[in-house]
Amino acid sequence: MHESRDNGQRPVSVSSRGLTKRYHLGELHSLGRTVRHLLRRNGSADLPTLEALCGVDFTVQRADSFGIVGTNGSGKSTVLQILAGTILPTGGKMEVHGRVLPLLAVGTGFHPELTGTENVRLFAASLGIPRDVIESRMDAVAEFAELERHMDTPIKRFSSGMLSRLSFAIAMQFPADIYVFDEVLAVVDGEFQHRCLAEIRNLHAQGRTVIFVSHSLDQVAEVCQRVMWLDGGRVRELGPTDGVLDDYARAVAEH
């Protein structure tokens, strides 16, 4: 694979240029309404729009540990969904170099009727991981998540904390180039949080790229070297962690 580079620096893992995402509000309220809009020449032009992202530019180099902060609705999850390939941008471009392991929300990508073991197989297979590798790591996933007794239980019976632990255990046991964490530690206890943060730092030390989103500024400060602050779908500030977090915390306090 051709490796993109930015200004002669380390190879680039993720590059976003002019990224936009627009939603038409109300376009899926009913099947009849959707059909009527599809039949109209102007499509959804008469519907109100939401600009979730407005020209977002950033670069994450290989082995970076990169944080994203912002209030609810700032565009954080939209950026990560585009990065993971679950939604497409309206405009601009995002280039991703390497295998992405996305943990976007508690239980995302899991099927509630399948057991923990079956969901591990399904999730890992969707990432293109060979079956023999999946089976060889199954016990390690269960052990890390501390769910050995529950892996044959349908995950619809798991608590949010159990789902979060299973998600994180999958990330720790299967190989990827870019690891994306979106609020996956919000519902686990303090001891498990400390273990997870240590493992994220270890991924970074191994030269993996980490993209980390959390409302906990302490966690972002502990994990990330650089931070992007999103505000209303735009990049308000991007730079070294301490400076960006100080400015962000001050702005939040003022409101």
PDB file of N, CA, C and O in Angstrom, residues 64-113:
ATOM      1  N   ASP A  64       0.690   8.358  16.315  1.00  0.00           N
ATOM      2  CA  ASP A  64       0.127   9.451  17.105  1.00  0.00           C
ATOM      3  C   ASP A  64      -0.905   8.909  18.089  1.00  0.00           C
ATOM      4  O   ASP A  64      -1.550   7.882  17.848  1.00  0.00           O
ATOM      5  N   SER A  65      -1.066   9.599  19.191  1.00  0.00           N
ATOM      6  CA  SER A  65      -2.186   9.379  20.092  1.00  0.00           C
ATOM      7  C   SER A  65      -2.973  10.681  20.094  1.00  0.00           C
ATOM      8  O   SER A  65      -2.555  11.685  20.667  1.00  0.00           O
ATOM      9  N   PHE A  66      -4.123  10.669  19.419  1.00  0.00           N
ATOM     10  CA  PHE A  66      -4.835  11.881  19.020  1.00  0.00           C
ATOM     11  C   PHE A  66      -6.197  11.919  19.691  1.00  0.00           C
ATOM     12  O   PHE A  66      -6.992  10.975  19.580  1.00  0.00           O
ATOM     13  N   GLY A  67      -6.481  12.993  20.401  1.00  0.00           N
ATOM     14  CA  GLY A  67      -7.755  13.132  21.092  1.00  0.00           C
ATOM     15  C   GLY A  67      -8.694  14.074  20.364  1.00  0.00           C
ATOM     16  O   GLY A  67      -8.251  14.975  19.639  1.00  0.00           O
ATOM     17  N   ILE A  68      -9.991  13.854  20.544  1.00  0.00           N
ATOM     18  CA  ILE A  68     -11.010  14.761  20.010  1.00  0.00           C
ATOM     19  C   ILE A  68     -11.949  15.113  21.154  1.00  0.00           C
ATOM     20  O   ILE A  68     -12.485  14.221  21.828  1.00  0.00           O
ATOM     21  N   VAL A  69     -12.149  16.415  21.380  1.00  0.00           N
ATOM     22  CA  VAL A  69     -13.057  16.872  22.428  1.00  0.00           C
ATOM     23  C   VAL A  69     -14.084  17.818  21.822  1.00  0.00           C
ATOM     24  O   VAL A  69     -13.903  18.358  20.726  1.00  0.00           O
ATOM     25  N   GLY A  70     -15.154  18.013  22.561  1.00  0.00           N
ATOM     26  CA  GLY A  70     -16.224  18.895  22.129  1.00  0.00           C
ATOM     27  C   GLY A  70     -17.496  18.527  22.858  1.00  0.00           C
ATOM     28  O   GLY A  70     -17.649  17.410  23.351  1.00  0.00           O
ATOM     29  N   THR A  71     -18.405  19.471  22.940  1.00  0.00           N
ATOM     30  CA  THR A  71     -19.677  19.205  23.603  1.00  0.00           C
ATOM     31  C   THR A  71     -20.537  18.292  22.732  1.00  0.00           C
ATOM     32  O   THR A  71     -20.211  18.028  21.567  1.00  0.00           O
ATOM     33  N   ASN A  72     -21.649  17.810  23.283  1.00  0.00           N
ATOM     34  CA  ASN A  72     -22.567  16.989  22.508  1.00  0.00           C
ATOM     35  C   ASN A  72     -23.045  17.755  21.276  1.00  0.00           C
ATOM     36  O   ASN A  72     -23.405  18.929  21.367  1.00  0.00           O
ATOM     37  N   GLY A  73     -23.025  17.082  20.131  1.00  0.00           N
ATOM     38  CA  GLY A  73     -23.451  17.716  18.895  1.00  0.00           C
ATOM     39  C   GLY A  73     -22.364  18.487  18.177  1.00  0.00           C
ATOM     40  O   GLY A  73     -22.628  19.143  17.164  1.00  0.00           O
ATOM     41  N   SER A  74     -21.131  18.381  18.656  1.00  0.00           N
ATOM     42  CA  SER A  74     -20.040  19.143  18.041  1.00  0.00           C
ATOM     43  C   SER A  74     -19.503  18.497  16.776  1.00  0.00           C
ATOM     44  O   SER A  74     -18.784  19.146  16.010  1.00  0.00           O
ATOM     45  N   GLY A  75     -19.815  17.213  16.565  1.00  0.00           N
ATOM     46  CA  GLY A  75     -19.355  16.523  15.366  1.00  0.00           C
ATOM     47  C   GLY A  75     -18.368  15.403  15.620  1.00  0.00           C
ATOM     48  O   GLY A  75     -17.899  14.759  14.670  1.00  0.00           O
ATOM     49  N   LYS A  76     -18.053  15.121  16.879  1.00  0.00           N
ATOM     50  CA  LYS A  76     -17.059  14.098  17.198  1.00  0.00           C
ATOM     51  C   LYS A  76     -17.447  12.730  16.637  1.00  0.00           C
ATOM     52  O   LYS A  76     -16.660  12.083  15.937  1.00  0.00           O
ATOM     53  N   SER A  77     -18.654  12.283  16.959  1.00  0.00           N
ATOM     54  CA  SER A  77     -19.081  10.951  16.521  1.00  0.00           C
ATOM     55  C   SER A  77     -19.207  10.868  15.006  1.00  0.00           C
ATOM     56  O   SER A  77     -18.947   9.817  14.407  1.00  0.00           O
ATOM     57  N   THR A  78     -19.588  11.972  14.376  1.00  0.00           N
ATOM     58  CA  THR A  78     -19.701  11.975  12.916  1.00  0.00           C
ATOM     59  C   THR A  78     -18.339  11.752  12.267  1.00  0.00           C
ATOM     60  O   THR A  78     -18.205  10.970  11.316  1.00  0.00           O
ATOM     61  N   VAL A  79     -17.307  12.430  12.785  1.00  0.00           N
ATOM     62  CA  VAL A  79     -15.953  12.211  12.280  1.00  0.00           C
ATOM     63  C   VAL A  79     -15.553  10.747  12.428  1.00  0.00           C
ATOM     64  O   VAL A  79     -15.018  10.133  11.493  1.00  0.00           O
ATOM     65  N   LEU A  80     -15.832  10.164  13.579  1.00  0.00           N
ATOM     66  CA  LEU A  80     -15.434   8.779  13.819  1.00  0.00           C
ATOM     67  C   LEU A  80     -16.219   7.802  12.959  1.00  0.00           C
ATOM     68  O   LEU A  80     -15.677   6.787  12.503  1.00  0.00           O
ATOM     69  N   GLN A  81     -17.499   8.089  12.716  1.00  0.00           N
ATOM     70  CA  GLN A  81     -18.282   7.215  11.861  1.00  0.00           C
ATOM     71  C   GLN A  81     -17.783   7.239  10.424  1.00  0.00           C
ATOM     72  O   GLN A  81     -17.759   6.212   9.740  1.00  0.00           O
ATOM     73  N   ILE A  82     -17.374   8.410   9.950  1.00  0.00           N
ATOM     74  CA  ILE A  82     -16.786   8.489   8.606  1.00  0.00           C
ATOM     75  C   ILE A  82     -15.461   7.732   8.582  1.00  0.00           C
ATOM     76  O   ILE A  82     -15.162   6.981   7.640  1.00  0.00           O
ATOM     77  N   LEU A  83     -14.669   7.893   9.617  1.00  0.00           N
ATOM     78  CA  LEU A  83     -13.395   7.185   9.720  1.00  0.00           C
ATOM     79  C   LEU A  83     -13.602   5.668   9.701  1.00  0.00           C
ATOM     80  O   LEU A  83     -12.855   4.930   9.048  1.00  0.00           O
ATOM     81  N   ALA A  84     -14.634   5.208  10.391  1.00  0.00           N
ATOM     82  CA  ALA A  84     -14.908   3.771  10.450  1.00  0.00           C
ATOM     83  C   ALA A  84     -15.596   3.249   9.201  1.00  0.00           C
ATOM     84  O   ALA A  84     -15.704   2.031   9.012  1.00  0.00           O
ATOM     85  N   GLY A  85     -16.081   4.161   8.343  1.00  0.00           N
ATOM     86  CA  GLY A  85     -16.743   3.734   7.119  1.00  0.00           C
ATOM     87  C   GLY A  85     -18.202   3.411   7.273  1.00  0.00           C
ATOM     88  O   GLY A  85     -18.813   2.845   6.368  1.00  0.00           O
ATOM     89  N   THR A  86     -18.809   3.785   8.405  1.00  0.00           N
ATOM     90  CA  THR A  86     -20.230   3.480   8.613  1.00  0.00           C
ATOM     91  C   THR A  86     -21.137   4.527   7.990  1.00  0.00           C
ATOM     92  O   THR A  86     -22.317   4.260   7.761  1.00  0.00           O
ATOM     93  N   ILE A  87     -20.618   5.738   7.736  1.00  0.00           N
ATOM     94  CA  ILE A  87     -21.359   6.743   6.981  1.00  0.00           C
ATOM     95  C   ILE A  87     -20.401   7.398   5.993  1.00  0.00           C
ATOM     96  O   ILE A  87     -19.174   7.310   6.143  1.00  0.00           O
ATOM     97  N   LEU A  88     -20.955   8.038   4.965  1.00  0.00           N
ATOM     98  CA  LEU A  88     -20.159   8.714   3.957  1.00  0.00           C
ATOM     99  C   LEU A  88     -20.259  10.225   4.141  1.00  0.00           C
ATOM    100  O   LEU A  88     -21.301  10.737   4.537  1.00  0.00           O
ATOM    101  N   PRO A  89     -19.185  10.945   3.844  1.00  0.00           N
ATOM    102  CA  PRO A  89     -19.251  12.411   3.942  1.00  0.00           C
ATOM    103  C   PRO A  89     -20.080  12.998   2.812  1.00  0.00           C
ATOM    104  O   PRO A  89     -20.233  12.390   1.748  1.00  0.00           O
ATOM    105  N   THR A  90     -20.604  14.200   3.032  1.00  0.00           N
ATOM    106  CA  THR A  90     -21.292  14.936   1.978  1.00  0.00           C
ATOM    107  C   THR A  90     -20.290  15.584   1.037  1.00  0.00           C
ATOM    108  O   THR A  90     -20.518  15.696  -0.162  1.00  0.00           O
ATOM    109  N   GLY A  91     -19.175  16.035   1.584  1.00  0.00           N
ATOM    110  CA  GLY A  91     -18.139  16.677   0.789  1.00  0.00           C
ATOM    111  C   GLY A  91     -16.787  16.528   1.446  1.00  0.00           C
ATOM    112  O   GLY A  91     -16.669  16.075   2.582  1.00  0.00           O
ATOM    113  N   GLY A  92     -15.740  16.909   0.710  1.00  0.00           N
ATOM    114  CA  GLY A  92     -14.396  16.754   1.221  1.00  0.00           C
ATOM    115  C   GLY A  92     -13.927  15.317   1.107  1.00  0.00           C
ATOM    116  O   GLY A  92     -14.548  14.481   0.452  1.00  0.00           O
ATOM    117  N   LYS A  93     -12.824  15.027   1.780  1.00  0.00           N
ATOM    118  CA  LYS A  93     -12.238  13.692   1.659  1.00  0.00           C
ATOM    119  C   LYS A  93     -11.527  13.302   2.942  1.00  0.00           C
ATOM    120  O   LYS A  93     -10.890  14.126   3.588  1.00  0.00           O
ATOM    121  N   MET A  94     -11.664  12.022   3.298  1.00  0.00           N
ATOM    122  CA  MET A  94     -10.879  11.459   4.382  1.00  0.00           C
ATOM    123  C   MET A  94     -10.128  10.245   3.841  1.00  0.00           C
ATOM    124  O   MET A  94     -10.728   9.351   3.252  1.00  0.00           O
ATOM    125  N   GLU A  95      -8.815  10.238   4.017  1.00  0.00           N
ATOM    126  CA  GLU A  95      -7.979   9.110   3.632  1.00  0.00           C
ATOM    127  C   GLU A  95      -7.527   8.372   4.886  1.00  0.00           C
ATOM    128  O   GLU A  95      -7.075   8.996   5.851  1.00  0.00           O
ATOM    129  N   VAL A  96      -7.651   7.053   4.852  1.00  0.00           N
ATOM    130  CA  VAL A  96      -7.279   6.214   5.983  1.00  0.00           C
ATOM    131  C   VAL A  96      -6.302   5.155   5.490  1.00  0.00           C
ATOM    132  O   VAL A  96      -6.584   4.451   4.517  1.00  0.00           O
ATOM    133  N   HIS A  97      -5.161   5.038   6.155  1.00  0.00           N
ATOM    134  CA  HIS A  97      -4.109   4.113   5.744  1.00  0.00           C
ATOM    135  C   HIS A  97      -3.917   3.063   6.837  1.00  0.00           C
ATOM    136  O   HIS A  97      -3.311   3.348   7.873  1.00  0.00           O
ATOM    137  N   GLY A  98      -4.436   1.879   6.604  1.00  0.00           N
ATOM    138  CA  GLY A  98      -4.296   0.788   7.566  1.00  0.00           C
ATOM    139  C   GLY A  98      -5.629   0.282   8.049  1.00  0.00           C
ATOM    140  O   GLY A  98      -6.685   0.865   7.807  1.00  0.00           O
ATOM    141  N   ARG A  99      -5.576  -0.846   8.742  1.00  0.00           N
ATOM    142  CA  ARG A  99      -6.786  -1.459   9.294  1.00  0.00           C
ATOM    143  C   ARG A  99      -7.262  -0.681  10.510  1.00  0.00           C
ATOM    144  O   ARG A  99      -6.489  -0.397  11.417  1.00  0.00           O
ATOM    145  N   VAL A 100      -8.548  -0.362  10.518  1.00  0.00           N
ATOM    146  CA  VAL A 100      -9.162   0.392  11.616  1.00  0.00           C
ATOM    147  C   VAL A 100      -9.942  -0.555  12.510  1.00  0.00           C
ATOM    148  O   VAL A 100     -10.725  -1.378  12.023  1.00  0.00           O
ATOM    149  N   LEU A 101      -9.731  -0.443  13.816  1.00  0.00           N
ATOM    150  CA  LEU A 101     -10.550  -1.171  14.779  1.00  0.00           C
ATOM    151  C   LEU A 101     -11.356  -0.127  15.549  1.00  0.00           C
ATOM    152  O   LEU A 101     -10.829   0.549  16.428  1.00  0.00           O
ATOM    153  N   PRO A 102     -12.653   0.029  15.175  1.00  0.00           N
ATOM    154  CA  PRO A 102     -13.455   1.098  15.783  1.00  0.00           C
ATOM    155  C   PRO A 102     -14.303   0.611  16.950  1.00  0.00           C
ATOM    156  O   PRO A 102     -15.074  -0.339  16.829  1.00  0.00           O
ATOM    157  N   LEU A 103     -14.173   1.256  18.085  1.00  0.00           N
ATOM    158  CA  LEU A 103     -15.075   1.044  19.220  1.00  0.00           C
ATOM    159  C   LEU A 103     -15.839   2.349  19.408  1.00  0.00           C
ATOM    160  O   LEU A 103     -15.412   3.240  20.134  1.00  0.00           O
ATOM    161  N   LEU A 104     -16.974   2.459  18.701  1.00  0.00           N
ATOM    162  CA  LEU A 104     -17.647   3.746  18.583  1.00  0.00           C
ATOM    163  C   LEU A 104     -18.675   4.006  19.668  1.00  0.00           C
ATOM    164  O   LEU A 104     -19.001   5.135  19.957  1.00  0.00           O
ATOM    165  N   ALA A 105     -19.233   2.967  20.255  1.00  0.00           N
ATOM    166  CA  ALA A 105     -20.203   3.119  21.338  1.00  0.00           C
ATOM    167  C   ALA A 105     -20.388   1.753  21.966  1.00  0.00           C
ATOM    168  O   ALA A 105     -20.069   0.726  21.364  1.00  0.00           O
ATOM    169  N   VAL A 106     -20.898   1.750  23.166  1.00  0.00           N
ATOM    170  CA  VAL A 106     -21.080   0.480  23.862  1.00  0.00           C
ATOM    171  C   VAL A 106     -22.032  -0.415  23.074  1.00  0.00           C
ATOM    172  O   VAL A 106     -23.164  -0.042  22.789  1.00  0.00           O
ATOM    173  N   GLY A 107     -21.525  -1.585  22.667  1.00  0.00           N
ATOM    174  CA  GLY A 107     -22.365  -2.557  21.964  1.00  0.00           C
ATOM    175  C   GLY A 107     -22.466  -2.367  20.471  1.00  0.00           C
ATOM    176  O   GLY A 107     -23.108  -3.167  19.794  1.00  0.00           O
ATOM    177  N   THR A 108     -21.834  -1.333  19.922  1.00  0.00           N
ATOM    178  CA  THR A 108     -21.893  -1.122  18.478  1.00  0.00           C
ATOM    179  C   THR A 108     -21.259  -2.304  17.754  1.00  0.00           C
ATOM    180  O   THR A 108     -20.156  -2.730  18.075  1.00  0.00           O
ATOM    181  N   GLY A 109     -21.981  -2.826  16.764  1.00  0.00           N
ATOM    182  CA  GLY A 109     -21.475  -3.957  15.993  1.00  0.00           C
ATOM    183  C   GLY A 109     -21.817  -5.306  16.589  1.00  0.00           C
ATOM    184  O   GLY A 109     -21.503  -6.337  15.984  1.00  0.00           O
ATOM    185  N   PHE A 110     -22.450  -5.330  17.746  1.00  0.00           N
ATOM    186  CA  PHE A 110     -22.856  -6.584  18.371  1.00  0.00           C
ATOM    187  C   PHE A 110     -24.306  -6.914  18.020  1.00  0.00           C
ATOM    188  O   PHE A 110     -25.124  -6.013  17.842  1.00  0.00           O
ATOM    189  N   HIS A 111     -24.602  -8.214  17.961  1.00  0.00           N
ATOM    190  CA  HIS A 111     -25.980  -8.675  17.737  1.00  0.00           C
ATOM    191  C   HIS A 111     -26.541  -9.162  19.073  1.00  0.00           C
ATOM    192  O   HIS A 111     -25.976 -10.067  19.694  1.00  0.00           O
ATOM    193  N   PRO A 112     -27.633  -8.596  19.536  1.00  0.00           N
ATOM    194  CA  PRO A 112     -28.106  -8.899  20.895  1.00  0.00           C
ATOM    195  C   PRO A 112     -28.498 -10.357  21.115  1.00  0.00           C
ATOM    196  O   PRO A 112     -28.442 -10.846  22.247  1.00  0.00           O
ATOM    197  N   GLU A 113     -28.905 -11.056  20.061  1.00  0.00           N
ATOM    198  CA  GLU A 113     -29.340 -12.440  20.233  1.00  0.00           C
ATOM    199  C   GLU A 113     -28.179 -13.426  20.251  1.00  0.00           C
ATOM    200  O   GLU A 113     -28.361 -14.587  20.634  1.00  0.00           O
TER     201      GLU A 113
END
